[in-house]
Amino acid sequence: MDSVHSDERRPGRVGGSHVSLKILVAGGFGAGKTTFVGAVSEIRPLRTEERLTEAGRPVDDLGGVEKKTTTTVAMDFGRITFEDTLSLYLFGTPGQDRFWFLWDELANGALGAAVLADTRRLQDSFPAVDYFERRGVPFVVAVNCFAGAHTYASEDVRVALDLDPETPVVLCDARQRESAKEVLIALVEHARRIYTRGMHNGSH
């Protein structure tokens, strides 16, 4: 696979009129990252899931996701192409603390990230939000609307997560391809605004 970044400030490689970009899909344990990548990917996604075991129960908090039986231990990988001009390579990150050592490698060269949030466990979103804020990586928060969970307004989620006013918050259904695509479009547009502003500021 070609490199998906040209330099640290302007991720992405232009080959003719086609651009390839690296996107992270992050969030807490059980937020729907694997489902999101699988729903939107045009190729059969690569998954590194393992079954949850009794040995992992002391460290894997299943509160709110009691029916979850597997977990990502390395990454999920997928791809989506928009109108033959833009390809997004999606890298789903593992959610548990003990796998976070992989995040730095996965984040290298990424244009930005979609942070999936589960309102039943909203506190699980804080580590991902903090990670990308501290590293200056553009991100959007995608609230995965689970069946039976209370639906909160985007602004309520923004306040709860103490997000910058410019950080987009979108509601989505990670199972639906079109809904996941809207999240990715919002992310690319948000990242474009940030990188364009940075280029203009750097020219003065």
mmCIF file of N, CA and C in Angstrom, residues 70-162:
data_model
loop_
_atom_site.group_PDB
_atom_site.id
_atom_site.type_symbol
_atom_site.label_atom_id
_atom_site.label_comp_id
_atom_site.label_asym_id
_atom_site.label_seq_id
_atom_site.Cartn_x
_atom_site.Cartn_y
_atom_site.Cartn_z
ATOM 1 N N THR A 70 -16.514 -9.953 21.479
ATOM 2 C CA THR A 70 -15.183 -9.883 20.875
ATOM 3 C C THR A 70 -14.623 -8.482 21.060
ATOM 4 N N THR A 71 -13.309 -8.357 20.849
ATOM 5 C CA THR A 71 -12.664 -7.062 20.954
ATOM 6 C C THR A 71 -11.518 -6.977 19.959
ATOM 7 N N THR A 72 -11.244 -5.773 19.433
ATOM 8 C CA THR A 72 -10.126 -5.554 18.521
ATOM 9 C C THR A 72 -8.834 -5.499 19.318
ATOM 10 N N VAL A 73 -7.832 -6.266 18.887
ATOM 11 C CA VAL A 73 -6.573 -6.319 19.619
ATOM 12 C C VAL A 73 -5.430 -5.649 18.859
ATOM 13 N N ALA A 74 -5.612 -5.276 17.610
ATOM 14 C CA ALA A 74 -4.581 -4.561 16.863
ATOM 15 C C ALA A 74 -5.219 -3.411 16.095
ATOM 16 N N MET A 75 -5.969 -3.732 15.044
ATOM 17 C CA MET A 75 -6.652 -2.679 14.302
ATOM 18 C C MET A 75 -7.665 -3.304 13.364
ATOM 19 N N ASP A 76 -8.582 -2.474 12.885
ATOM 20 C CA ASP A 76 -9.441 -2.804 11.762
ATOM 21 C C ASP A 76 -8.948 -1.973 10.586
ATOM 22 N N PHE A 77 -9.110 -2.500 9.375
ATOM 23 C CA PHE A 77 -8.654 -1.759 8.205
ATOM 24 C C PHE A 77 -9.680 -1.875 7.094
ATOM 25 N N GLY A 78 -9.985 -0.753 6.466
ATOM 26 C CA GLY A 78 -10.910 -0.736 5.343
ATOM 27 C C GLY A 78 -10.576 0.408 4.409
ATOM 28 N N ARG A 79 -11.338 0.502 3.315
ATOM 29 C CA ARG A 79 -11.098 1.565 2.339
ATOM 30 C C ARG A 79 -12.417 1.995 1.724
ATOM 31 N N ILE A 80 -12.534 3.288 1.439
ATOM 32 C CA ILE A 80 -13.693 3.804 0.736
ATOM 33 C C ILE A 80 -13.214 4.846 -0.265
ATOM 34 N N THR A 81 -13.774 4.816 -1.477
ATOM 35 C CA THR A 81 -13.399 5.745 -2.543
ATOM 36 C C THR A 81 -14.575 6.649 -2.860
ATOM 37 N N PHE A 82 -14.297 7.930 -3.007
ATOM 38 C CA PHE A 82 -15.322 8.904 -3.372
ATOM 39 C C PHE A 82 -15.071 9.384 -4.796
ATOM 40 N N GLU A 83 -15.967 9.025 -5.713
ATOM 41 C CA GLU A 83 -15.971 9.511 -7.098
ATOM 42 C C GLU A 83 -14.626 9.324 -7.800
ATOM 43 N N ASP A 84 -13.902 8.275 -7.478
ATOM 44 C CA ASP A 84 -12.623 7.940 -8.121
ATOM 45 C C ASP A 84 -11.556 9.027 -7.978
ATOM 46 N N THR A 85 -11.765 9.983 -7.097
ATOM 47 C CA THR A 85 -10.774 11.044 -6.918
ATOM 48 C C THR A 85 -10.169 11.048 -5.525
ATOM 49 N N LEU A 86 -10.854 10.417 -4.566
ATOM 50 C CA LEU A 86 -10.392 10.422 -3.181
ATOM 51 C C LEU A 86 -10.597 9.054 -2.562
ATOM 52 N N SER A 87 -9.525 8.478 -2.053
ATOM 53 C CA SER A 87 -9.608 7.221 -1.309
ATOM 54 C C SER A 87 -9.240 7.470 0.139
ATOM 55 N N LEU A 88 -10.078 6.968 1.037
ATOM 56 C CA LEU A 88 -9.794 7.045 2.459
ATOM 57 C C LEU A 88 -9.438 5.655 2.951
ATOM 58 N N TYR A 89 -8.278 5.524 3.555
ATOM 59 C CA TYR A 89 -7.858 4.275 4.170
ATOM 60 C C TYR A 89 -8.180 4.379 5.658
ATOM 61 N N LEU A 90 -9.028 3.491 6.123
ATOM 62 C CA LEU A 90 -9.554 3.574 7.485
ATOM 63 C C LEU A 90 -8.825 2.608 8.407
ATOM 64 N N PHE A 91 -8.360 3.114 9.520
ATOM 65 C CA PHE A 91 -7.672 2.307 10.518
ATOM 66 C C PHE A 91 -8.430 2.428 11.833
ATOM 67 N N GLY A 92 -9.102 1.364 12.233
ATOM 68 C CA GLY A 92 -9.817 1.347 13.495
ATOM 69 C C GLY A 92 -8.885 0.987 14.627
ATOM 70 N N THR A 93 -8.859 1.802 15.666
ATOM 71 C CA THR A 93 -7.934 1.582 16.775
ATOM 72 C C THR A 93 -8.564 0.675 17.827
ATOM 73 N N PRO A 94 -7.741 -0.063 18.576
ATOM 74 C CA PRO A 94 -8.271 -0.824 19.711
ATOM 75 C C PRO A 94 -8.721 0.113 20.814
ATOM 76 N N GLY A 95 -9.742 -0.299 21.567
ATOM 77 C CA GLY A 95 -10.332 0.583 22.553
ATOM 78 C C GLY A 95 -9.772 0.494 23.956
ATOM 79 N N GLN A 96 -9.243 -0.682 24.331
ATOM 80 C CA GLN A 96 -8.819 -0.833 25.726
ATOM 81 C C GLN A 96 -7.461 -0.196 26.001
ATOM 82 N N ASP A 97 -7.288 0.229 27.243
ATOM 83 C CA ASP A 97 -6.056 0.904 27.646
ATOM 84 C C ASP A 97 -4.819 0.080 27.307
ATOM 85 N N ARG A 98 -4.875 -1.219 27.496
ATOM 86 C CA ARG A 98 -3.672 -2.036 27.358
ATOM 87 C C ARG A 98 -3.180 -2.138 25.918
ATOM 88 N N PHE A 99 -3.969 -1.682 24.934
ATOM 89 C CA PHE A 99 -3.556 -1.705 23.532
ATOM 90 C C PHE A 99 -3.208 -0.317 23.006
ATOM 91 N N TRP A 100 -3.190 0.685 23.864
ATOM 92 C CA TRP A 100 -2.966 2.050 23.379
ATOM 93 C C TRP A 100 -1.552 2.285 22.883
ATOM 94 N N PHE A 101 -0.620 1.392 23.177
ATOM 95 C CA PHE A 101 0.732 1.573 22.661
ATOM 96 C C PHE A 101 0.745 1.518 21.132
ATOM 97 N N LEU A 102 -0.328 0.972 20.519
ATOM 98 C CA LEU A 102 -0.422 0.902 19.066
ATOM 99 C C LEU A 102 -0.872 2.220 18.445
ATOM 100 N N TRP A 103 -1.465 3.101 19.243
ATOM 101 C CA TRP A 103 -2.064 4.310 18.683
ATOM 102 C C TRP A 103 -1.047 5.213 17.991
ATOM 103 N N ASP A 104 0.126 5.393 18.576
ATOM 104 C CA ASP A 104 1.121 6.289 17.982
ATOM 105 C C ASP A 104 1.497 5.840 16.573
ATOM 106 N N GLU A 105 1.664 4.551 16.382
ATOM 107 C CA GLU A 105 2.010 4.031 15.055
ATOM 108 C C GLU A 105 0.852 4.220 14.084
ATOM 109 N N LEU A 106 -0.354 3.931 14.543
ATOM 110 C CA LEU A 106 -1.513 4.086 13.669
ATOM 111 C C LEU A 106 -1.764 5.552 13.329
ATOM 112 N N ALA A 107 -1.485 6.454 14.251
ATOM 113 C CA ALA A 107 -1.760 7.874 14.033
ATOM 114 C C ALA A 107 -0.739 8.543 13.129
ATOM 115 N N ASN A 108 0.397 7.917 12.913
ATOM 116 C CA ASN A 108 1.453 8.525 12.105
ATOM 117 C C ASN A 108 0.952 8.782 10.683
ATOM 118 N N GLY A 109 0.966 10.044 10.265
ATOM 119 C CA GLY A 109 0.562 10.398 8.913
ATOM 120 C C GLY A 109 -0.924 10.485 8.680
ATOM 121 N N ALA A 110 -1.732 10.394 9.717
ATOM 122 C CA ALA A 110 -3.186 10.427 9.533
ATOM 123 C C ALA A 110 -3.664 11.852 9.289
ATOM 124 N N LEU A 111 -4.618 12.008 8.371
ATOM 125 C CA LEU A 111 -5.242 13.303 8.136
ATOM 126 C C LEU A 111 -6.051 13.730 9.346
ATOM 127 N N GLY A 112 -6.746 12.773 9.949
ATOM 128 C CA GLY A 112 -7.603 13.081 11.083
ATOM 129 C C GLY A 112 -8.248 11.830 11.623
ATOM 130 N N ALA A 113 -9.199 12.017 12.531
ATOM 131 C CA ALA A 113 -9.816 10.878 13.212
ATOM 132 C C ALA A 113 -11.305 11.119 13.423
ATOM 133 N N ALA A 114 -12.056 10.037 13.366
ATOM 134 C CA ALA A 114 -13.454 10.031 13.778
ATOM 135 C C ALA A 114 -13.514 9.323 15.123
ATOM 136 N N VAL A 115 -13.911 10.055 16.159
ATOM 137 C CA VAL A 115 -14.014 9.483 17.503
ATOM 138 C C VAL A 115 -15.458 9.054 17.726
ATOM 139 N N LEU A 116 -15.693 7.753 17.769
ATOM 140 C CA LEU A 116 -17.038 7.250 18.025
ATOM 141 C C LEU A 116 -17.343 7.341 19.508
ATOM 142 N N ALA A 117 -18.516 7.871 19.810
ATOM 143 C CA ALA A 117 -18.931 8.040 21.204
ATOM 144 C C ALA A 117 -20.226 7.280 21.451
ATOM 145 N N ASP A 118 -20.275 6.596 22.570
ATOM 146 C CA ASP A 118 -21.467 5.879 23.016
ATOM 147 C C ASP A 118 -22.002 6.630 24.226
ATOM 148 N N THR A 119 -23.192 7.213 24.132
ATOM 149 C CA THR A 119 -23.710 8.026 25.230
ATOM 150 C C THR A 119 -23.958 7.226 26.503
ATOM 151 N N ARG A 120 -24.019 5.877 26.391
ATOM 152 C CA ARG A 120 -24.155 5.053 27.590
ATOM 153 C C ARG A 120 -22.852 5.006 28.377
ATOM 154 N N ARG A 121 -21.737 5.291 27.702
ATOM 155 C CA ARG A 121 -20.407 5.258 28.314
ATOM 156 C C ARG A 121 -19.604 6.454 27.781
ATOM 157 N N LEU A 122 -20.159 7.638 27.885
ATOM 158 C CA LEU A 122 -19.545 8.804 27.266
ATOM 159 C C LEU A 122 -18.157 9.080 27.825
ATOM 160 N N GLN A 123 -17.942 8.706 29.080
ATOM 161 C CA GLN A 123 -16.636 8.953 29.689
ATOM 162 C C GLN A 123 -15.522 8.205 28.965
ATOM 163 N N ASP A 124 -15.862 7.127 28.250
ATOM 164 C CA ASP A 124 -14.852 6.365 27.518
ATOM 165 C C ASP A 124 -14.301 7.131 26.323
ATOM 166 N N SER A 125 -14.962 8.230 25.945
ATOM 167 C CA SER A 125 -14.501 9.028 24.808
ATOM 168 C C SER A 125 -13.380 9.980 25.193
ATOM 169 N N PHE A 126 -13.249 10.287 26.478
ATOM 170 C CA PHE A 126 -12.270 11.280 26.899
ATOM 171 C C PHE A 126 -10.833 10.937 26.499
ATOM 172 N N PRO A 127 -10.359 9.700 26.674
ATOM 173 C CA PRO A 127 -8.969 9.415 26.301
ATOM 174 C C PRO A 127 -8.676 9.688 24.824
ATOM 175 N N ALA A 128 -9.595 9.302 23.924
ATOM 176 C CA ALA A 128 -9.370 9.537 22.496
ATOM 177 C C ALA A 128 -9.399 11.031 22.187
ATOM 178 N N VAL A 129 -10.376 11.747 22.752
ATOM 179 C CA VAL A 129 -10.452 13.194 22.549
ATOM 180 C C VAL A 129 -9.168 13.862 23.025
ATOM 181 N N ASP A 130 -8.711 13.492 24.213
ATOM 182 C CA ASP A 130 -7.490 14.073 24.773
ATOM 183 C C ASP A 130 -6.281 13.740 23.913
ATOM 184 N N TYR A 131 -6.211 12.508 23.404
ATOM 185 C CA TYR A 131 -5.081 12.069 22.586
ATOM 186 C C TYR A 131 -4.934 12.943 21.352
ATOM 187 N N PHE A 132 -6.040 13.151 20.627
ATOM 188 C CA PHE A 132 -5.963 13.907 19.383
ATOM 189 C C PHE A 132 -5.816 15.405 19.630
ATOM 190 N N GLU A 133 -6.409 15.902 20.702
ATOM 191 C CA GLU A 133 -6.229 17.324 21.029
ATOM 192 C C GLU A 133 -4.777 17.618 21.335
ATOM 193 N N ARG A 134 -4.136 16.777 22.140
ATOM 194 C CA ARG A 134 -2.745 17.017 22.538
ATOM 195 C C ARG A 134 -1.784 16.930 21.360
ATOM 196 N N ARG A 135 -2.122 16.143 20.359
ATOM 197 C CA ARG A 135 -1.254 15.975 19.187
ATOM 198 C C ARG A 135 -1.649 16.842 18.008
ATOM 199 N N GLY A 136 -2.694 17.651 18.181
ATOM 200 C CA GLY A 136 -3.094 18.544 17.110
ATOM 201 C C GLY A 136 -3.648 17.838 15.892
ATOM 202 N N VAL A 137 -4.231 16.657 16.079
ATOM 203 C CA VAL A 137 -4.818 15.900 14.976
ATOM 204 C C VAL A 137 -6.288 16.291 14.840
ATOM 205 N N PRO A 138 -6.731 16.766 13.677
ATOM 206 C CA PRO A 138 -8.150 17.122 13.514
ATOM 207 C C PRO A 138 -9.043 15.906 13.754
ATOM 208 N N PHE A 139 -10.174 16.123 14.414
ATOM 209 C CA PHE A 139 -11.087 15.013 14.651
ATOM 210 C C PHE A 139 -12.516 15.514 14.734
ATOM 211 N N VAL A 140 -13.434 14.604 14.480
ATOM 212 C CA VAL A 140 -14.857 14.851 14.718
ATOM 213 C C VAL A 140 -15.321 13.822 15.739
ATOM 214 N N VAL A 141 -16.346 14.166 16.479
ATOM 215 C CA VAL A 141 -16.975 13.218 17.395
ATOM 216 C C VAL A 141 -18.259 12.723 16.740
ATOM 217 N N ALA A 142 -18.343 11.414 16.548
ATOM 218 C CA ALA A 142 -19.516 10.792 15.943
ATOM 219 C C ALA A 142 -20.262 10.026 17.017
ATOM 220 N N VAL A 143 -21.428 10.514 17.385
ATOM 221 C CA VAL A 143 -22.224 9.877 18.430
ATOM 222 C C VAL A 143 -22.990 8.718 17.808
ATOM 223 N N ASN A 144 -22.600 7.498 18.183
ATOM 224 C CA ASN A 144 -23.232 6.298 17.643
ATOM 225 C C ASN A 144 -24.555 6.073 18.373
ATOM 226 N N CYS A 145 -25.650 6.187 17.657
ATOM 227 C CA CYS A 145 -26.980 6.114 18.269
ATOM 228 C C CYS A 145 -27.425 4.661 18.402
ATOM 229 N N PHE A 146 -27.143 4.064 19.542
ATOM 230 C CA PHE A 146 -27.503 2.679 19.799
ATOM 231 C C PHE A 146 -28.996 2.574 20.103
ATOM 232 N N ALA A 147 -29.593 1.465 19.678
ATOM 233 C CA ALA A 147 -31.009 1.225 19.958
ATOM 234 C C ALA A 147 -31.232 1.166 21.465
ATOM 235 N N GLY A 148 -32.239 1.891 21.951
ATOM 236 C CA GLY A 148 -32.566 1.872 23.369
ATOM 237 C C GLY A 148 -31.799 2.872 24.203
ATOM 238 N N ALA A 149 -30.751 3.472 23.624
ATOM 239 C CA ALA A 149 -29.984 4.467 24.371
ATOM 240 C C ALA A 149 -30.638 5.832 24.229
ATOM 241 N N HIS A 150 -30.503 6.652 25.265
ATOM 242 C CA HIS A 150 -31.068 7.999 25.218
ATOM 243 C C HIS A 150 -30.335 8.820 24.161
ATOM 244 N N THR A 151 -31.076 9.563 23.356
ATOM 245 C CA THR A 151 -30.482 10.403 22.323
ATOM 246 C C THR A 151 -30.267 11.814 22.866
ATOM 247 N N TYR A 152 -29.032 12.273 22.788
ATOM 248 C CA TYR A 152 -28.688 13.608 23.261
ATOM 249 C C TYR A 152 -28.431 14.527 22.072
ATOM 250 N N ALA A 153 -28.698 15.805 22.246
ATOM 251 C CA ALA A 153 -28.402 16.781 21.209
ATOM 252 C C ALA A 153 -26.880 16.918 21.062
ATOM 253 N N SER A 154 -26.446 17.263 19.855
ATOM 254 C CA SER A 154 -25.020 17.411 19.592
ATOM 255 C C SER A 154 -24.373 18.399 20.545
ATOM 256 N N GLU A 155 -25.056 19.494 20.838
ATOM 257 C CA GLU A 155 -24.482 20.512 21.715
ATOM 258 C C GLU A 155 -24.326 19.991 23.140
ATOM 259 N N ASP A 156 -25.232 19.108 23.587
ATOM 260 C CA ASP A 156 -25.104 18.515 24.919
ATOM 261 C C ASP A 156 -23.849 17.646 25.001
ATOM 262 N N VAL A 157 -23.585 16.903 23.919
ATOM 263 C CA VAL A 157 -22.380 16.066 23.881
ATOM 264 C C VAL A 157 -21.134 16.947 23.858
ATOM 265 N N ARG A 158 -21.177 18.035 23.105
ATOM 266 C CA ARG A 158 -20.044 18.958 23.043
ATOM 267 C C ARG A 158 -19.697 19.488 24.440
ATOM 268 N N VAL A 159 -20.724 19.886 25.174
ATOM 269 C CA VAL A 159 -20.500 20.418 26.519
ATOM 270 C C VAL A 159 -19.964 19.335 27.442
ATOM 271 N N ALA A 160 -20.546 18.136 27.374
ATOM 272 C CA ALA A 160 -20.135 17.040 28.254
ATOM 273 C C ALA A 160 -18.679 16.645 28.030
ATOM 274 N N LEU A 161 -18.226 16.725 26.773
ATOM 275 C CA LEU A 161 -16.849 16.343 26.446
ATOM 276 C C LEU A 161 -15.902 17.537 26.448
ATOM 277 N N ASP A 162 -16.442 18.743 26.741
ATOM 278 C CA ASP A 162 -15.634 19.958 26.806
ATOM 279 C C ASP A 162 -14.850 20.166 25.511
#
